[in-house]
Short mmCIF file of C-alpha atoms in Angstrom, two decimals:
data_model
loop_
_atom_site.label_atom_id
_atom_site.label_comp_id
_atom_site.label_asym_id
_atom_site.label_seq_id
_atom_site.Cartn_x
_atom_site.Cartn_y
_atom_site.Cartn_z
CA UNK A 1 0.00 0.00 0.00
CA UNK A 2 1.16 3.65 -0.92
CA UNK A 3 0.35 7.11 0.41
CA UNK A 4 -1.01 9.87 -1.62
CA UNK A 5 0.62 10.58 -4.92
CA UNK A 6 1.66 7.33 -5.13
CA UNK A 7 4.02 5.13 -8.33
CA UNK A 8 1.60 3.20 -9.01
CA UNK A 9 2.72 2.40 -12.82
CA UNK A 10 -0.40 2.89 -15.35
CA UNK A 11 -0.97 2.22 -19.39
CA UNK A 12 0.58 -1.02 -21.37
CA UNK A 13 3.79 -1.09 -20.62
CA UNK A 14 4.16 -5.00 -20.39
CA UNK A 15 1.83 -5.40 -22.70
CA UNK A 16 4.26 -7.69 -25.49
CA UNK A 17 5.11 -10.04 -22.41
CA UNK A 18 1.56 -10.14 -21.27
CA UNK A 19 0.32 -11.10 -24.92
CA UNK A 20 3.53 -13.63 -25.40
CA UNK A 21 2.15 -15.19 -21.81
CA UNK A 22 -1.38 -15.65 -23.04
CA UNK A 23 0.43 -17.46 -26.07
CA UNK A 24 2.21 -19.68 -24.35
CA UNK A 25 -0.72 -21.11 -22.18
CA UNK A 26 -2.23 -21.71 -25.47
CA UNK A 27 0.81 -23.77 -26.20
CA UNK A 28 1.63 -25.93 -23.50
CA UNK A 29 -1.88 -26.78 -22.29
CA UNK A 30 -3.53 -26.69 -25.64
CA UNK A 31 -6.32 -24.86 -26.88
CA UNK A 32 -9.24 -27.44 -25.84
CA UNK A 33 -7.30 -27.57 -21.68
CA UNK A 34 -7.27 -23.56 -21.73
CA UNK A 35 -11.09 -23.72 -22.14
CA UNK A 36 -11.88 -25.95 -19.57
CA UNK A 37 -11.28 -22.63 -17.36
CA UNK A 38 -14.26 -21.36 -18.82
CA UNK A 39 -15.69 -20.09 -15.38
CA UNK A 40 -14.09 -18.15 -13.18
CA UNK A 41 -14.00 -18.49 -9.39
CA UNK A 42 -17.15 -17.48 -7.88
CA UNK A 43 -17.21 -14.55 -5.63
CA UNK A 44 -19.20 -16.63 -3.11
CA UNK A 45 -16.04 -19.10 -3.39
CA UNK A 46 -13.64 -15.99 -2.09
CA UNK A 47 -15.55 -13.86 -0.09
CA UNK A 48 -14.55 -13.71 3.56
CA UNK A 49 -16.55 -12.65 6.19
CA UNK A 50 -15.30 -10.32 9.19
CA UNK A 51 -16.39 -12.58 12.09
CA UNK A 52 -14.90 -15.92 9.90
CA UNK A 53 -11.82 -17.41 12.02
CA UNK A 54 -8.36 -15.84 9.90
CA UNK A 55 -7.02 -19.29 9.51
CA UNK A 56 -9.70 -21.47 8.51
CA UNK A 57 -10.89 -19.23 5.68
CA UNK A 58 -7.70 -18.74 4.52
CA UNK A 59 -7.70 -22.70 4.44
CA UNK A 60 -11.05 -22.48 2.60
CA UNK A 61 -10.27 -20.18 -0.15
CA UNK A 62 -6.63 -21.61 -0.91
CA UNK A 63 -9.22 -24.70 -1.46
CA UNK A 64 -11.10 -22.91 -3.57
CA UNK A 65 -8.18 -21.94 -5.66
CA UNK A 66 -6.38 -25.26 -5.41
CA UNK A 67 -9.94 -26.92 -7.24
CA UNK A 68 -10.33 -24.33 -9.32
CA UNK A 69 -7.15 -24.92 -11.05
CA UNK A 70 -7.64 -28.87 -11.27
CA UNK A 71 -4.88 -29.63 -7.96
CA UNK A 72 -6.40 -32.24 -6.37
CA UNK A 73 -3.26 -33.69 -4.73
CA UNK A 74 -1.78 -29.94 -3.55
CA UNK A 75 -2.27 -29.17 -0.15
CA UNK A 76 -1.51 -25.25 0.60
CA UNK A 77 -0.21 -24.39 3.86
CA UNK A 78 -0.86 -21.08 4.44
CA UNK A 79 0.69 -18.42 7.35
CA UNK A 80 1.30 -14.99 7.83
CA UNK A 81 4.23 -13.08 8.72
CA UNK A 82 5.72 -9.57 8.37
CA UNK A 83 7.56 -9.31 5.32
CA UNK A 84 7.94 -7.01 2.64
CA UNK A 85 5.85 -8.22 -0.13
CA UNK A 86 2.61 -9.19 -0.47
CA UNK A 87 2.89 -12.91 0.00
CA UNK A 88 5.59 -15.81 -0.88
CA UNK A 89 5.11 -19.75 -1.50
CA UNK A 90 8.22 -22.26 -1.22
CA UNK A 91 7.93 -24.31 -4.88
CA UNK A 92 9.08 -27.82 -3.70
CA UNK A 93 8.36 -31.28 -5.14
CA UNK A 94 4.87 -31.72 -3.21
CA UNK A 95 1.96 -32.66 -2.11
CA UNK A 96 2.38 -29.93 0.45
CA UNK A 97 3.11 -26.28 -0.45
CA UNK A 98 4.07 -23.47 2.58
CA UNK A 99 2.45 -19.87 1.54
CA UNK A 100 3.48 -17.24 3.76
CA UNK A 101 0.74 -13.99 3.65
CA UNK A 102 2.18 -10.58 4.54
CA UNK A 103 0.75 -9.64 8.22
CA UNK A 104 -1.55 -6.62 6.86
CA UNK A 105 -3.95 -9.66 5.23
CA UNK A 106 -4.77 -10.04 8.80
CA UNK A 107 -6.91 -6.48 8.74
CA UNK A 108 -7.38 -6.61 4.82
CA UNK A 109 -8.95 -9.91 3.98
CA UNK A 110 -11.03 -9.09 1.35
CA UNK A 111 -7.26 -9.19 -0.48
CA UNK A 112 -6.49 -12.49 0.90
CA UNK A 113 -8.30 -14.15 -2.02
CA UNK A 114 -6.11 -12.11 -4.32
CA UNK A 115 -3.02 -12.98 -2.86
CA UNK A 116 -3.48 -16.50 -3.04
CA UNK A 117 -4.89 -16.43 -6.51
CA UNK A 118 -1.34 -15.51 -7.67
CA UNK A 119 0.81 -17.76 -5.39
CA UNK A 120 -1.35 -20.70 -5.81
CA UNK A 121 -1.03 -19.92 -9.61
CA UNK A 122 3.10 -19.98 -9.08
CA UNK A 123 2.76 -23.58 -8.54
CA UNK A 124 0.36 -24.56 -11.18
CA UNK A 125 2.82 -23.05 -13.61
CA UNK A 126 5.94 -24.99 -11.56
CA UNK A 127 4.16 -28.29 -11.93
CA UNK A 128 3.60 -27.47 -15.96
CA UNK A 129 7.13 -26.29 -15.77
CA UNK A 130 5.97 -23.39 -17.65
CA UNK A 131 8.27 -20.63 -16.87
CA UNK A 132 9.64 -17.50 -18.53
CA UNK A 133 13.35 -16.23 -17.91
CA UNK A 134 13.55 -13.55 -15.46
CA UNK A 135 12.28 -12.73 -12.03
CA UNK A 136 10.33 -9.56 -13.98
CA UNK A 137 8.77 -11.69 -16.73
CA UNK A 138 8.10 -15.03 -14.78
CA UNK A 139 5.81 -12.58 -12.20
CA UNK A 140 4.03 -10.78 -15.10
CA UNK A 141 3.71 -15.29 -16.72
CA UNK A 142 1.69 -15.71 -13.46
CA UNK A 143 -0.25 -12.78 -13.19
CA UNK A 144 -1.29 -13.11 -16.50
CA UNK A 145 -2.33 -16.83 -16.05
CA UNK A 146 -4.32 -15.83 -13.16
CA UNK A 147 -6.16 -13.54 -14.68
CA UNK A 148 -7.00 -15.44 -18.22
CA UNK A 149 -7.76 -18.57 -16.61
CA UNK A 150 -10.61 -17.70 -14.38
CA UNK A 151 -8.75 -16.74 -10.42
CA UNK A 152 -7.13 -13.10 -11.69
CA UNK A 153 -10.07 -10.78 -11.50
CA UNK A 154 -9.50 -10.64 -7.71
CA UNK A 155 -6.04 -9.09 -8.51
CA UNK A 156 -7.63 -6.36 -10.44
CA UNK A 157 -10.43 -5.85 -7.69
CA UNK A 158 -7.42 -5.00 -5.43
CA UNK A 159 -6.76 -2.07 -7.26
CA UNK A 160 -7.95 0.65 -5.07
CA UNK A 161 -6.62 4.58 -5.32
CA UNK A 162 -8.18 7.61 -3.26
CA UNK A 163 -6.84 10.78 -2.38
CA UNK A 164 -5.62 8.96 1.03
CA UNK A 165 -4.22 5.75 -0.12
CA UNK A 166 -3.50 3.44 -3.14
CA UNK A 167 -3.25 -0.29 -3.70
CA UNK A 168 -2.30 -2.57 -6.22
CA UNK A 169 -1.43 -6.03 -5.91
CA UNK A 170 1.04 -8.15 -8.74
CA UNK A 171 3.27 -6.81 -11.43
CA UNK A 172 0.81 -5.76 -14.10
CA UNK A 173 -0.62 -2.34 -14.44
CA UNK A 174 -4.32 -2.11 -13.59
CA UNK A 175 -5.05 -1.59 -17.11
CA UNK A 176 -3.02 -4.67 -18.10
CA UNK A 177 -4.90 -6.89 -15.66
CA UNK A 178 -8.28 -5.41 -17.75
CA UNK A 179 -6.96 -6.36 -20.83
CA UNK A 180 -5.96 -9.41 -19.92
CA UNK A 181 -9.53 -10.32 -18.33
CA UNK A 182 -10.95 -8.80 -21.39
CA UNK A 183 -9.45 -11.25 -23.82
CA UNK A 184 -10.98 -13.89 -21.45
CA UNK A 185 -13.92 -12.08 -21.39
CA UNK A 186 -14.23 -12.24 -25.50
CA UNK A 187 -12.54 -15.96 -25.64
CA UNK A 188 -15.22 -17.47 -23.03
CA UNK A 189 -18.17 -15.52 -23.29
CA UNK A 190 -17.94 -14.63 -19.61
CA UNK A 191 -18.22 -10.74 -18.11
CA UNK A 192 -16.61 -9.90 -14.55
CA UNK A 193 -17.65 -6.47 -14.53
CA UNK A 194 -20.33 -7.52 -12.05
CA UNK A 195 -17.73 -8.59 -9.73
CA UNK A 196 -16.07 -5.47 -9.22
CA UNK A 197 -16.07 -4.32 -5.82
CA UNK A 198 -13.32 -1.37 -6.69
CA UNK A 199 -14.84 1.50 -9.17
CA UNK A 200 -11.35 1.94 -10.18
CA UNK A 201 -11.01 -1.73 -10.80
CA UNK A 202 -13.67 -1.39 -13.10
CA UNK A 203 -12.50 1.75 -14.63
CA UNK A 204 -9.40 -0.07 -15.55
CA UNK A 205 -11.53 -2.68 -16.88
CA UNK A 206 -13.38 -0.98 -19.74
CA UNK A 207 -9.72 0.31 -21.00
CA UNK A 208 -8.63 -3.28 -21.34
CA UNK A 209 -11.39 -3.90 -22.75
CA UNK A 210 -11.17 -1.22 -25.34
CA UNK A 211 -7.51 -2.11 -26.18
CA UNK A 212 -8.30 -6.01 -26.22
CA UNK A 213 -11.17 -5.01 -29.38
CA UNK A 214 -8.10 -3.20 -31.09
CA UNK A 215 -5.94 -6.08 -31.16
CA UNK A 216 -9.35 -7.68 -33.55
CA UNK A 217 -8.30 -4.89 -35.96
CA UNK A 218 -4.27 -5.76 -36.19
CA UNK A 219 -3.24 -9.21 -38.47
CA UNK A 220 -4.04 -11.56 -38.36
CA UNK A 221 -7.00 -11.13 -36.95
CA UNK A 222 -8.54 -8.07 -38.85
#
């Protein structure tokens, strides 16, 4: 989280590595696996109520995350500590996978979801051993593979700016996130506007959206 005035990065900037990571789930799960994800998780399935106990809904939404992506055999062991970033998860051989939550999740859980869409997502891609060179490019990989297959919207929902404070979760812009969740939205048929709890989330949306319908006027496509 940032104070007022904050560098929170805005526009496309990522937007070749974003497109090249849509590509290459295309090419290592095939087109017919990548549409299995045809619904996203369910709000219901991530929501987390204020008077829940911390650790078992943590437990119940890394659940939700770990059947979402088809992980029957991954167990997620999640904690919290203080640390720097957001969250962390130890890629080992298996079953059992340690994620480690920053300590703020403790008073901002309607991010918690968020955060573990992206970590679980870091070892989906480790057990495809699907990875892309680079600490930089590997984050923006799983951030994109959130998002297009069906957990990701809760990373753009994150997104929050006022004139006190700002948030942003994961390494793309907000506008990358909507573009990325736009080309789902056009591949699958599926809208998560609804699910927006963050106007600017939303905001960000519709400009993704209108620079996913220009890439249907560039070749090969147009």
């Amino acid at each position: 989280m940032a104070g007022p005035g904050s560098d929170i990065e805005h526009g496309f900037p990522h937007l070749e590595t974003v497109r090249g990571a849509i590509t290459a789930l295309y090419k290592r799960l095939s087109y017919d696996t990548v549409h299995t994800f045809g619904l996203s998780v369910p709000p219901v399935d991530v929501a987390f109520d204020d008077d829940e106990d911390l650790h078992l809904g943590v437990q119940r939404v890394a659940r939700a995350m770990v059947q979402h992506l088809r992980l029957p055999d991954a167990r997620m062991i999640v904690g919290f500590r203080e640390m720097q970033h957001a969250a962390n998860v130890e890629l080992a051989a298996g079953p059992e996978y340690f994620i480690e939550l920053n300590d703020r999740f403790k008073n901002h859980r309607r991010d918690i979801g968020a955060a573990l869409a992206h970590e679980v997502m870091h070892v989906y891609l480790h057990r495809l051993d699907l990875a892309f060179p680079g600490t930089r490019d590997n984050e923006i990989l799983t951030d994109t593979a959130a998002a297009y297959l069906g957990a990701g919207w809760l990373l753009l929902d994150a997104y929050r700016e006022d004139s006190l404070s700002s948030q942003k979760l994961g390494y793309l812009t907000p506008e990358e996130y909507g573009y990325v969740l736009a080309k789902r939205a056009l591949a699958f048929d599926e809208d998560p506007a609804p699910w927006f709890t963050s106007p600017q989330a939303y905001e960000a949306y519709v400009t993704g959206l209108a620079r996913a319908r220009r890439d249907e006027q560039r070749p090969a496509l147009a």
